[in-house]
mmCIF file of C-alpha atoms and ligand atoms in Angstrom:
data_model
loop_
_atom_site.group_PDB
_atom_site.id
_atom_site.type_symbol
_atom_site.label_atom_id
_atom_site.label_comp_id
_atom_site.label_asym_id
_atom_site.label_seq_id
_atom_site.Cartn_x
_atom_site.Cartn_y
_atom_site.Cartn_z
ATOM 1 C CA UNK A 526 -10.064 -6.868 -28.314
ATOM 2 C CA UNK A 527 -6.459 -7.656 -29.262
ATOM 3 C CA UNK A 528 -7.293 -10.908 -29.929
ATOM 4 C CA UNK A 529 -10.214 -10.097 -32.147
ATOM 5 C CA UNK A 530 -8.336 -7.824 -34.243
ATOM 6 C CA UNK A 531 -5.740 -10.503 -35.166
ATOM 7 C CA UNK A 532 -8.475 -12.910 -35.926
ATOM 8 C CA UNK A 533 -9.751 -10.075 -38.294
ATOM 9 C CA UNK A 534 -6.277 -10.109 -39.945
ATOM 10 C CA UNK A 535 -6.211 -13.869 -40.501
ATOM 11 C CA UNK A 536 -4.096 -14.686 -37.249
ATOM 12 C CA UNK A 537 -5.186 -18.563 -36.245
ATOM 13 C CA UNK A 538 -5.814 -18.381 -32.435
ATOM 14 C CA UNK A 539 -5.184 -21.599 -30.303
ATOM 15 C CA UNK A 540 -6.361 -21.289 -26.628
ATOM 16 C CA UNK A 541 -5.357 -23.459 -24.202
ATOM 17 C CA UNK A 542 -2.593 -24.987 -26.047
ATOM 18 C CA UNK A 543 1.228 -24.223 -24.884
ATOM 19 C CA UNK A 544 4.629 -24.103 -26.753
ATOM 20 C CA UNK A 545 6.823 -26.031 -24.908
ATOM 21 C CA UNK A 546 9.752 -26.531 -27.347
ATOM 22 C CA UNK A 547 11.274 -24.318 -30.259
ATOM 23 C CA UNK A 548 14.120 -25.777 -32.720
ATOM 24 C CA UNK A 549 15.948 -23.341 -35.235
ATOM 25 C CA UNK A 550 16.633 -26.066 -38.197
ATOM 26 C CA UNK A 551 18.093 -25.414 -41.716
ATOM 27 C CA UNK A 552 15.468 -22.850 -43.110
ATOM 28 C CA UNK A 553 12.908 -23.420 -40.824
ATOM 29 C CA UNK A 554 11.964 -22.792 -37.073
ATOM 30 C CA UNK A 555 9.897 -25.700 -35.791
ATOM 31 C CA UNK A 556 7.425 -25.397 -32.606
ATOM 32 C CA UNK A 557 6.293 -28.224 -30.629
ATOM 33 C CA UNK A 558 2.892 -27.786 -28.793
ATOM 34 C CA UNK A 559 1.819 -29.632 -25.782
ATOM 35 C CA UNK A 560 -0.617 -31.357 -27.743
ATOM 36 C CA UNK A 561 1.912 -32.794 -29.642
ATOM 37 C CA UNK A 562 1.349 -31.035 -32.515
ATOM 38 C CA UNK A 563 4.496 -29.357 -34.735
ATOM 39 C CA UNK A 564 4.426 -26.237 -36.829
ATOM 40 C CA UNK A 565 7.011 -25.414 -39.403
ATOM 41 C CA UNK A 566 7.755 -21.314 -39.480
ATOM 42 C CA UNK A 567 10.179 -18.876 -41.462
ATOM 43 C CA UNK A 568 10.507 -16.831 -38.395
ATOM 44 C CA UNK A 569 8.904 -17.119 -34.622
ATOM 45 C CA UNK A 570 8.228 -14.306 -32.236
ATOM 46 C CA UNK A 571 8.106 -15.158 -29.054
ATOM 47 C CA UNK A 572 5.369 -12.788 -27.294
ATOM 48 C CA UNK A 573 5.232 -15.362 -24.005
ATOM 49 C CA UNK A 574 5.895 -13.128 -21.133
ATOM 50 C CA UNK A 575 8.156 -13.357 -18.427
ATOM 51 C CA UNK A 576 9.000 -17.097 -17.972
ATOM 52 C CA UNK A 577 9.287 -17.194 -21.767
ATOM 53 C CA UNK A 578 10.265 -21.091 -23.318
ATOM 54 C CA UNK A 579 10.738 -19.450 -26.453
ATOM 55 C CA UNK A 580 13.625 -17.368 -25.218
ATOM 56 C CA UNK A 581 14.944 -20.336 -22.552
ATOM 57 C CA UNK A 582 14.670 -22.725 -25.985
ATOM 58 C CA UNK A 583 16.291 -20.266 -28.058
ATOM 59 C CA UNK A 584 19.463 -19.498 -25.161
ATOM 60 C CA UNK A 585 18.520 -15.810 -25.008
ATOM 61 C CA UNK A 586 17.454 -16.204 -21.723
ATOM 62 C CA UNK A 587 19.673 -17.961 -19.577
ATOM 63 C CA UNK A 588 18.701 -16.637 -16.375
ATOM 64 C CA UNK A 589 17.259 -13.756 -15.153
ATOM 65 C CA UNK A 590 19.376 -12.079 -11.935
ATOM 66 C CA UNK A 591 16.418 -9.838 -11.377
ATOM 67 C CA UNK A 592 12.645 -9.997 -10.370
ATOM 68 C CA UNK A 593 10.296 -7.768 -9.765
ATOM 69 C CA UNK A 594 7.445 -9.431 -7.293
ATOM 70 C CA UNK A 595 4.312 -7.566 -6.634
ATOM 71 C CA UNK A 596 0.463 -8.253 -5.206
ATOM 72 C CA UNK A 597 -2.108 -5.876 -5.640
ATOM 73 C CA UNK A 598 -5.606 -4.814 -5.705
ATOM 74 C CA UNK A 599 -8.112 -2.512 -7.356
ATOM 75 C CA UNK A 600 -11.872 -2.157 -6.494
ATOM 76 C CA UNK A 601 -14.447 -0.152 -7.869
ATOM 77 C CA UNK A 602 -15.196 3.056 -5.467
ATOM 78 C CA UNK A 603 -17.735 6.007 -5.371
ATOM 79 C CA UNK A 604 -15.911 8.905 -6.774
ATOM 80 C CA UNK A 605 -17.578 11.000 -3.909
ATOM 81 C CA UNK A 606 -15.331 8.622 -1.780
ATOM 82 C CA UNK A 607 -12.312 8.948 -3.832
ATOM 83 C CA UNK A 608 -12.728 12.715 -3.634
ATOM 84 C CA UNK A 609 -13.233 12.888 0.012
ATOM 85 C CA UNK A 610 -9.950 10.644 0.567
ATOM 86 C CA UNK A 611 -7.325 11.244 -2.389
ATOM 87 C CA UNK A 612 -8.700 15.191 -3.261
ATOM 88 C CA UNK A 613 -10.489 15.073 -7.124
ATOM 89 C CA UNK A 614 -7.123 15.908 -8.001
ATOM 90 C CA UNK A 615 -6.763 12.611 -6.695
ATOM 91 C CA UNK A 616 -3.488 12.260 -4.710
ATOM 92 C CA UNK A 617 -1.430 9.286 -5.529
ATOM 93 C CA UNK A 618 0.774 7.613 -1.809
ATOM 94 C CA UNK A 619 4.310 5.900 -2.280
ATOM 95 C CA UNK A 620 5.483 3.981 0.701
ATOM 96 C CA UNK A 621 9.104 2.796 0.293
ATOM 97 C CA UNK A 622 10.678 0.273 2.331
ATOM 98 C CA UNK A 623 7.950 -0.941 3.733
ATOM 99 C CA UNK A 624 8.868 -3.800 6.201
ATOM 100 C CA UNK A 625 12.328 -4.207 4.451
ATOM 101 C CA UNK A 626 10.811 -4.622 0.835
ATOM 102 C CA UNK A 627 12.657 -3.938 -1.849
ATOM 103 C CA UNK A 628 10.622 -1.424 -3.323
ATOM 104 C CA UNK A 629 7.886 0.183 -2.946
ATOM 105 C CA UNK A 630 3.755 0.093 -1.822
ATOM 106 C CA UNK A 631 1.336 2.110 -3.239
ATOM 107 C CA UNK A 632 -2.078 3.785 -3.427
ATOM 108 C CA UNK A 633 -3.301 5.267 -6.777
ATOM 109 C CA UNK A 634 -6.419 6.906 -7.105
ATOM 110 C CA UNK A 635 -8.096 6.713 -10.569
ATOM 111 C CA UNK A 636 -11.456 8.116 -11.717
ATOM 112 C CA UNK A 637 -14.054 5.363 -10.248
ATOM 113 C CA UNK A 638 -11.230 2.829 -8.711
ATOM 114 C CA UNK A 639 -8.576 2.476 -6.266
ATOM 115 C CA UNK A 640 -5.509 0.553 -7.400
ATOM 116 C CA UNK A 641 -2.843 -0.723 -4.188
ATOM 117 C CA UNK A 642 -0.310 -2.326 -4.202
ATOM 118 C CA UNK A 643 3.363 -3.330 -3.574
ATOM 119 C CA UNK A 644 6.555 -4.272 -6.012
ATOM 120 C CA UNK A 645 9.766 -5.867 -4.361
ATOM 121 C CA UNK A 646 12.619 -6.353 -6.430
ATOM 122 C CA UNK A 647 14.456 -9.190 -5.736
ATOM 123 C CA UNK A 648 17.387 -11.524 -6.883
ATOM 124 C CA UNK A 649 16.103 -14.558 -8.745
ATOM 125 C CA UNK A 650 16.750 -16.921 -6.077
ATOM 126 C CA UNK A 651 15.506 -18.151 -2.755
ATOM 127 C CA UNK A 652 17.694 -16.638 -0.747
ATOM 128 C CA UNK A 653 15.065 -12.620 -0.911
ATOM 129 C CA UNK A 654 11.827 -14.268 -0.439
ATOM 130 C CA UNK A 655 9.480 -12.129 1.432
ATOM 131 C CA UNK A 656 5.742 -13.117 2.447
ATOM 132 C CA UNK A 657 4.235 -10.291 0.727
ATOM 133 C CA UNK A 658 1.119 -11.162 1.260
ATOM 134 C CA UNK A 659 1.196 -10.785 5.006
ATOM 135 C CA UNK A 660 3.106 -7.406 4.570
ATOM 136 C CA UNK A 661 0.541 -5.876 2.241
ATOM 137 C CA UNK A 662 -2.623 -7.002 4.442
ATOM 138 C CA UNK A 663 -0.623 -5.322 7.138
ATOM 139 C CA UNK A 664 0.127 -2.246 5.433
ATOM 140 C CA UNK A 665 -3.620 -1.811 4.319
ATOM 141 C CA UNK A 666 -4.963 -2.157 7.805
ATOM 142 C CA UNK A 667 -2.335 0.531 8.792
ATOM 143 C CA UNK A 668 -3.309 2.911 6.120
ATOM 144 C CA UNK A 669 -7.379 2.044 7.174
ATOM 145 C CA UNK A 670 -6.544 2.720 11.020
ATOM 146 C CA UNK A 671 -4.544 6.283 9.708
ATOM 147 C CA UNK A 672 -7.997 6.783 7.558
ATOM 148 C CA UNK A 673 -5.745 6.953 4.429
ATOM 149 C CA UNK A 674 -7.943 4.123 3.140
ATOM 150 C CA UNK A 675 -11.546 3.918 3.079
ATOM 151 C CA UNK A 676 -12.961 1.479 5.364
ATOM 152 C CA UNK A 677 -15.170 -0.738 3.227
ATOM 153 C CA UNK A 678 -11.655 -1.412 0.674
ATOM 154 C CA UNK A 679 -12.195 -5.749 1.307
ATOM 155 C CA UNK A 680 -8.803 -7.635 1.314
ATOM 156 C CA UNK A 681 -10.390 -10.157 -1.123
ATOM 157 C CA UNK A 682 -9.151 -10.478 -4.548
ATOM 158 C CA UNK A 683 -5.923 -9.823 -4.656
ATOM 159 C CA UNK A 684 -3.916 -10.247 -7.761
ATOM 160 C CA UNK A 685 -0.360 -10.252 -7.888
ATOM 161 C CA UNK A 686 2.597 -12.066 -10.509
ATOM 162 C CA UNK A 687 6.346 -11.492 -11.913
ATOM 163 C CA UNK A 688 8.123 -8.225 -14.249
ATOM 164 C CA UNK A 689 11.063 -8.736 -15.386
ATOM 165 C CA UNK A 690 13.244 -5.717 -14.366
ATOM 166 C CA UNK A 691 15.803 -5.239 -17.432
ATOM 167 C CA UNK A 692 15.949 -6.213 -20.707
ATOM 168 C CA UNK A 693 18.146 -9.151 -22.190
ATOM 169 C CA UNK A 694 21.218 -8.979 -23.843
ATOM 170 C CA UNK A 695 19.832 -9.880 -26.805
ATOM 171 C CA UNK A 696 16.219 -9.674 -28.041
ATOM 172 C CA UNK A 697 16.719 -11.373 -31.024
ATOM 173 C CA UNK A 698 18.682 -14.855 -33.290
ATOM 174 C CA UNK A 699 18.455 -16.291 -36.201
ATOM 175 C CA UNK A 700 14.447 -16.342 -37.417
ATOM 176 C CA UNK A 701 13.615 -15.533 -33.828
ATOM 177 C CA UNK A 702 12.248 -11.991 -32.446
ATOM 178 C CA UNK A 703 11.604 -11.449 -28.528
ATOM 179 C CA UNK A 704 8.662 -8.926 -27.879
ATOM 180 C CA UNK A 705 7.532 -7.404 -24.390
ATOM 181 C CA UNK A 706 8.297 -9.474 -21.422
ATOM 182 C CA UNK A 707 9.894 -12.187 -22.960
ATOM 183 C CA UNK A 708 12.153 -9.607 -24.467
ATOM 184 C CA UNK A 709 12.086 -7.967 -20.777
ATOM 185 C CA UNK A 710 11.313 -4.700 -22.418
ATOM 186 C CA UNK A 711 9.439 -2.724 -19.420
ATOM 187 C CA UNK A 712 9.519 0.361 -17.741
ATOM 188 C CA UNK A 713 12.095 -0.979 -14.666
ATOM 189 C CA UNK A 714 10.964 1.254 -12.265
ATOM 190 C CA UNK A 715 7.647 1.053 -12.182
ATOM 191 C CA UNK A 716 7.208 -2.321 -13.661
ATOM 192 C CA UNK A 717 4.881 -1.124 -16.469
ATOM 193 C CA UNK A 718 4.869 -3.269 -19.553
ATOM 194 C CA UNK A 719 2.165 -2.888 -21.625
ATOM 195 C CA UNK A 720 3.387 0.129 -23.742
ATOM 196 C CA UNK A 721 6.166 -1.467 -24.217
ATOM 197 C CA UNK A 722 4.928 -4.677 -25.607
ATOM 198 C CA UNK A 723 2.515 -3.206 -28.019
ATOM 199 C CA UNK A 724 5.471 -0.914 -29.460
ATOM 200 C CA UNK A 725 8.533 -3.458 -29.735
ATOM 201 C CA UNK A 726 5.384 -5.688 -30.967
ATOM 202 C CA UNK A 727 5.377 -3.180 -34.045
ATOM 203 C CA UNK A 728 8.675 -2.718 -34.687
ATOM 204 C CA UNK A 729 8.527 -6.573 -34.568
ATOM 205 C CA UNK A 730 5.989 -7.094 -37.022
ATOM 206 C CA UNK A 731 7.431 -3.800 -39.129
ATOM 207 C CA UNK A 732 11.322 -6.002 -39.465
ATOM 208 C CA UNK A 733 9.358 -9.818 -39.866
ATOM 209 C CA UNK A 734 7.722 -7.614 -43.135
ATOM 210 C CA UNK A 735 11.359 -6.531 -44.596
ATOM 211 C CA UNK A 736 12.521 -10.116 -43.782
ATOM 212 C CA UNK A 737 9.600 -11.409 -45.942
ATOM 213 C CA UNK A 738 10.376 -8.960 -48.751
ATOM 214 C CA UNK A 739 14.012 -9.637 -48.477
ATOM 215 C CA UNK A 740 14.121 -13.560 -47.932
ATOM 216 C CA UNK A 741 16.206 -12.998 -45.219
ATOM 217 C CA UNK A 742 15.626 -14.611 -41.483
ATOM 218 C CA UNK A 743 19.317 -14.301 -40.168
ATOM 219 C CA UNK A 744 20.636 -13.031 -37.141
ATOM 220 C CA UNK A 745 22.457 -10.487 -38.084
ATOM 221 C CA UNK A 746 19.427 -8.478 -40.485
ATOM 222 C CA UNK A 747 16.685 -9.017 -37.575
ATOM 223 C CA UNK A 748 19.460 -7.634 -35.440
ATOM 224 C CA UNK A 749 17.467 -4.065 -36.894
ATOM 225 C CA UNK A 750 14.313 -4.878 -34.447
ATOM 226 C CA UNK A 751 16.616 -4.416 -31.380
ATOM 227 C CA UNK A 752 17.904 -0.846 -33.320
ATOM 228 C CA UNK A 753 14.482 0.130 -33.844
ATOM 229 C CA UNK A 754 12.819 -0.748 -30.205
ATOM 230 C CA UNK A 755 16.066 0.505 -28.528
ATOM 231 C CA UNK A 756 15.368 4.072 -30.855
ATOM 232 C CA UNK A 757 11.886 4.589 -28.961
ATOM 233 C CA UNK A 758 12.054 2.491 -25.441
ATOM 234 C CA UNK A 759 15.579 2.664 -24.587
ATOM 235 C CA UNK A 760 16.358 6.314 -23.798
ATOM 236 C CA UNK A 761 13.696 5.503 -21.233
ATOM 237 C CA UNK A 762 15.229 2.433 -19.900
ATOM 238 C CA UNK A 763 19.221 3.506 -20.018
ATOM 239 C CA UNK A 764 18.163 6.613 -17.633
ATOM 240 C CA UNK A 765 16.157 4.530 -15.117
ATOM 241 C CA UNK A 766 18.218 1.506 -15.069
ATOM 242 C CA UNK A 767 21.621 3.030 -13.055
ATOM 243 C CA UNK A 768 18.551 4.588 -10.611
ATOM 244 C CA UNK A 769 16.806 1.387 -10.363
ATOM 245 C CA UNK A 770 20.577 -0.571 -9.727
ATOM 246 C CA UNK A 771 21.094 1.999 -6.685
ATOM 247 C CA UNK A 772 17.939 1.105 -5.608
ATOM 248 C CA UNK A 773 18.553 -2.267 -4.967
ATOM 249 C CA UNK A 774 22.613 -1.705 -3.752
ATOM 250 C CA UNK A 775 21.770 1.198 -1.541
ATOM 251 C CA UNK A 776 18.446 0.751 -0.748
ATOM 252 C CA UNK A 777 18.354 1.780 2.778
ATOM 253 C CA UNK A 778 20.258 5.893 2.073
ATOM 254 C CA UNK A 779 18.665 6.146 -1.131
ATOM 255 C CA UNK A 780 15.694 5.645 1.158
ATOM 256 C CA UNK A 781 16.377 7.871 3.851
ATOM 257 C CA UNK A 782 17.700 10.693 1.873
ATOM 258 C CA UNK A 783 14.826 10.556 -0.200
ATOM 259 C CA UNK A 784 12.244 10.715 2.627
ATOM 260 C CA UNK A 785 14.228 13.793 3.811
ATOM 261 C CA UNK A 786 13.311 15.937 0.663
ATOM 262 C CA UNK A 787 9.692 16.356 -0.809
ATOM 263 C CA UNK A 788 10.757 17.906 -3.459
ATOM 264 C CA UNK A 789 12.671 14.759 -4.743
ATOM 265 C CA UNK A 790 10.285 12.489 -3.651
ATOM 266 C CA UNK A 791 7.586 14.216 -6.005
ATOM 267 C CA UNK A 792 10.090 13.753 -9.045
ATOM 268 C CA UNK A 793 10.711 10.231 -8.140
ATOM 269 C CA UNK A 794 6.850 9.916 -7.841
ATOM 270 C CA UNK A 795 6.470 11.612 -11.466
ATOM 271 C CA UNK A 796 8.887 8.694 -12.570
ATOM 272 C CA UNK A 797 7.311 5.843 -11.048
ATOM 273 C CA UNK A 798 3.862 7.105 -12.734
ATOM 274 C CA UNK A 799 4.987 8.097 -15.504
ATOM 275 C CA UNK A 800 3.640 11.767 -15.341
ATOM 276 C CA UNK A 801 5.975 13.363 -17.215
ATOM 277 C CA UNK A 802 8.753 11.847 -19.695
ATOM 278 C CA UNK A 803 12.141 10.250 -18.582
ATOM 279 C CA UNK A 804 14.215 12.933 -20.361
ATOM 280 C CA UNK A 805 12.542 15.921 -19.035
ATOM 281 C CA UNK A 806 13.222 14.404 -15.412
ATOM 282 C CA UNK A 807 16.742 12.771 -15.758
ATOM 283 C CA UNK A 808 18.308 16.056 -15.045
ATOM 284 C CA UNK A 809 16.009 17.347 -12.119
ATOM 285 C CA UNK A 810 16.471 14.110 -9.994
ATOM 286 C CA UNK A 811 20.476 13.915 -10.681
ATOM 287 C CA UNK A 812 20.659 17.318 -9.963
ATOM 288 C CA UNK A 813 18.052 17.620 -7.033
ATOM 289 C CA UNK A 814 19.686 13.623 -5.498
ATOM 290 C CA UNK A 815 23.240 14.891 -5.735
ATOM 291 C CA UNK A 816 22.372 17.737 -3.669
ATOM 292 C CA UNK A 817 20.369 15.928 -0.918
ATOM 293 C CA UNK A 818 23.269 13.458 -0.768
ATOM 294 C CA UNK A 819 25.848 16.185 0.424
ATOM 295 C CA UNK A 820 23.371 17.139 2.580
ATOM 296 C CA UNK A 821 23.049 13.671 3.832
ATOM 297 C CA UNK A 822 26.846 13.952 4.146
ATOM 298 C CA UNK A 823 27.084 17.075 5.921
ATOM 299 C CA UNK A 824 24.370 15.829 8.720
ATOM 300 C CA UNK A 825 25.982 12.010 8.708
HETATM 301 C C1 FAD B 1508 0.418 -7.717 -11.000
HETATM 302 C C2 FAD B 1508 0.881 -6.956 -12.214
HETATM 303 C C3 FAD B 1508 0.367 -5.699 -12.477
HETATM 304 C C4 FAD B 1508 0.773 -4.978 -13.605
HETATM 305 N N1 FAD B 1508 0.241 -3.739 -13.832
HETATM 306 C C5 FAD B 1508 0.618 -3.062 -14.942
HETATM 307 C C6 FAD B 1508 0.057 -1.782 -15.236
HETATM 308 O O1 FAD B 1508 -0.773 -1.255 -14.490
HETATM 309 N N2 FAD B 1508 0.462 -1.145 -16.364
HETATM 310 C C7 FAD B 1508 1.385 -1.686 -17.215
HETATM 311 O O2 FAD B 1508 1.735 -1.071 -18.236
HETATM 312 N N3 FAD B 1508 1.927 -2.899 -16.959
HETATM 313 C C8 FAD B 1508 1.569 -3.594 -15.862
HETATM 314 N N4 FAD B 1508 2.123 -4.826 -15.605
HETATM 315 C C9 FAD B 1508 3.096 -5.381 -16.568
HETATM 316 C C10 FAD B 1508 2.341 -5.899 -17.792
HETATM 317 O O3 FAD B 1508 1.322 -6.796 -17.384
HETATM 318 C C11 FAD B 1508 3.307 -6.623 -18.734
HETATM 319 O O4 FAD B 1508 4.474 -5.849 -18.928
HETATM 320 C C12 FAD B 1508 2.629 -6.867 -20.075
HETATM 321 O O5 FAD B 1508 1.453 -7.626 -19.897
HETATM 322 C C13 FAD B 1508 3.587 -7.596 -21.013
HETATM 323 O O6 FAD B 1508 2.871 -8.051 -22.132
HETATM 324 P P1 FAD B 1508 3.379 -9.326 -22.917
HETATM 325 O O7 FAD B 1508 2.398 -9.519 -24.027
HETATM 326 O O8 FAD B 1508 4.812 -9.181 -23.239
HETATM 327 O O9 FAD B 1508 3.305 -10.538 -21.890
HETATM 328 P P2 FAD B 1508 2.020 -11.151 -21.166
HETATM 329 O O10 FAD B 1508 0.960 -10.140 -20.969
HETATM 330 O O11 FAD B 1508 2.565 -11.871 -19.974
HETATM 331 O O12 FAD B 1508 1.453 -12.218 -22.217
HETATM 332 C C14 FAD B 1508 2.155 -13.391 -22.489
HETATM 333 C C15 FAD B 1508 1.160 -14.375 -23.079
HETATM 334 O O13 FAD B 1508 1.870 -15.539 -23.508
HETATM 335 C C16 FAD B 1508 1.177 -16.680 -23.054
HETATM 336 N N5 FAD B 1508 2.172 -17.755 -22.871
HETATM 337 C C17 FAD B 1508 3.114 -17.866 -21.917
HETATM 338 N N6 FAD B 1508 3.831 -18.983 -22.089
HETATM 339 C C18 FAD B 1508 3.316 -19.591 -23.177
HETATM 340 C C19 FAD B 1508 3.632 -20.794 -23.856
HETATM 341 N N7 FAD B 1508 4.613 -21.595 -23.452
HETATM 342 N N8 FAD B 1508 2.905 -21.122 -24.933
HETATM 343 C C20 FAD B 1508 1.898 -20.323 -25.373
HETATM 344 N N9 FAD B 1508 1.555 -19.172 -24.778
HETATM 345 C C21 FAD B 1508 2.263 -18.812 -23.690
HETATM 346 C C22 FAD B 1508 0.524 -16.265 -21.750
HETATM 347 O O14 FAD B 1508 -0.571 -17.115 -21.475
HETATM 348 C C23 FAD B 1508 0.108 -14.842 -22.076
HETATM 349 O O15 FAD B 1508 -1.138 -14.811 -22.689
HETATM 350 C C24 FAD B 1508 1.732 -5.547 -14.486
HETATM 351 C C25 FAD B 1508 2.255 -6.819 -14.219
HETATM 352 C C26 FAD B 1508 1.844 -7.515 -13.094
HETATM 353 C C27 FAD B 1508 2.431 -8.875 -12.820
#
């Protein structure tokens, strides 16, 4: 649909083709395909997910410390049997810590489908790997034998890939923009991404316009995308980011002092799915995790 809409605007689509190397000349950006064709540009955005070569070829990403991993599922299901398991309120399940994972499993209910799965943050080397695979099937057969799962859920099909878990410094250079996951503009906690890419895409296309109309492709008036995404996205991201870095520090309390209170775990659970908005929760959860960590003082 996305595609067809840009096609309807004029956009030239070319499947199967790659960038694989971006040059910022004198007046120009130049991209070289892997077919070995070049294209000259006044400005590039560089909409190429997480293992962007637009922003390794441009030096705005050097390396990213982070990475979210995660493998998950979602089948069709009779909403009779989604009623009978998750309520037709349709209970959503969290499972932190599963196995020593960085992060979290889950079950969400939706209308007519079942979406599982399980995130682990990790450092971006090979010192965290974890066979996630093996520690999801496991996890799945658990939740079947507890009847938390329907029986007939198959472990076929299971899909799984990369989020980047904080922006970069910089989503932007000279006659270069960074949208989405290249730009690493997600929800960090819950690895959701594409809200964010369709609204840093617009404030994208909304600056590339004022560049046209003002001739100018230079660092420093394209620096006005990062104001504008960071207006609407980064309220968002500056609360969860300090909850998502204890997370990964203190993984194990956080953990434990969170099992200890439901009434915490529901707002962290409102977070992760984005039921309600990031400022109407930042206060709760400080307020409600300060008080379960004295708590977890007093008892410790
Ligand atoms: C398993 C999984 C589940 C997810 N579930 C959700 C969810 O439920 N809700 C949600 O909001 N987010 C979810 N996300 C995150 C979401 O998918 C991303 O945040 C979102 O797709 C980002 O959009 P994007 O356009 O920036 O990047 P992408 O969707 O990654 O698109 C990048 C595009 O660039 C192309 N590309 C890459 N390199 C090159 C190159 N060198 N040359 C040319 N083209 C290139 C790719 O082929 C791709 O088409 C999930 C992510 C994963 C991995």
């Amino acid at each position: 649909m996305l595609v067809k809409r840009a096609l309807d605007k004029g956009a030239i689509f070319r499947d199967n083709i790659k960038v694989e190397d971006i040059k910022i000349l004198e007046g120009q950006v130049k991209i070289l395909l892997n077919n070995g064709e070049t294209h000259k540009a006044y400005i590039a955005i560089g909409a190429d997910g997480v293992n962007s070569v637009t922003a390794k070829k441009t030096g705005l990403l050097k390396n990213r410390r982070h990475l979210g991993v995660c493998i998950l599922k979602e089948t069709m299901l009779d909403e009779e049997v989604l009623d009978e398991f998750y309520t037709e309120k349709r209970s959503c399940y969290i499972y932190p810590g599963i196995d020593g994972v960085t992060g979290y499993a889950w079950v969400f209910p939706k209308k007519n489908r079942l979406n599982m799965g399980l995130i682990h943050y990790r450092r971006n080397n090979k010192t965290d790997k974890k066979n996630l695979k093996s520690i999801f099937l496991s996890l799945l057969q658990k939740l079947k034998d507890k009847k938390l799962l329907p029986p007939t859920i198959d472990y076929s099909n299971l899909g799984g890939g990369i989020v980047p878990v904080w922006p970069l410094e910089k989503t932007y250079t000279d006659r270069i923009i960074l949208c989405g996951d290249a730009a690493g503009i997600i929800n960090p906690l819950s690895g959701e991404g594409i809200y964010h890419a369709i609204v840093s895409a617009n404030h994208a296309a909304d600056t590339i316009i004022e560049a046209f109309e003002e001739k100018n492709f230079s660092e420093d008036f394209l620096s006005k995308y990062e104001k504008k995404w960071f207006q609407d996205l980064g309220e968002e991201i500056r609360v969860i980011l300090p909850s998502s870095n204890i997370w990964r520090r203190d993984y194990e309390k956080l953990i434990s002092i969170v099992k200890r209170d439901p009434i915490l775990t529901e707002l962290l659970l409102d977070l992760i799915t984005s039921q309600t908005s990031v400022k109407n929760l930042r206060w709760k959860i400080t307020k409600r995790y300060i008080l379960s960590l004295l708590r977890h003082h007093l008892e410790h």
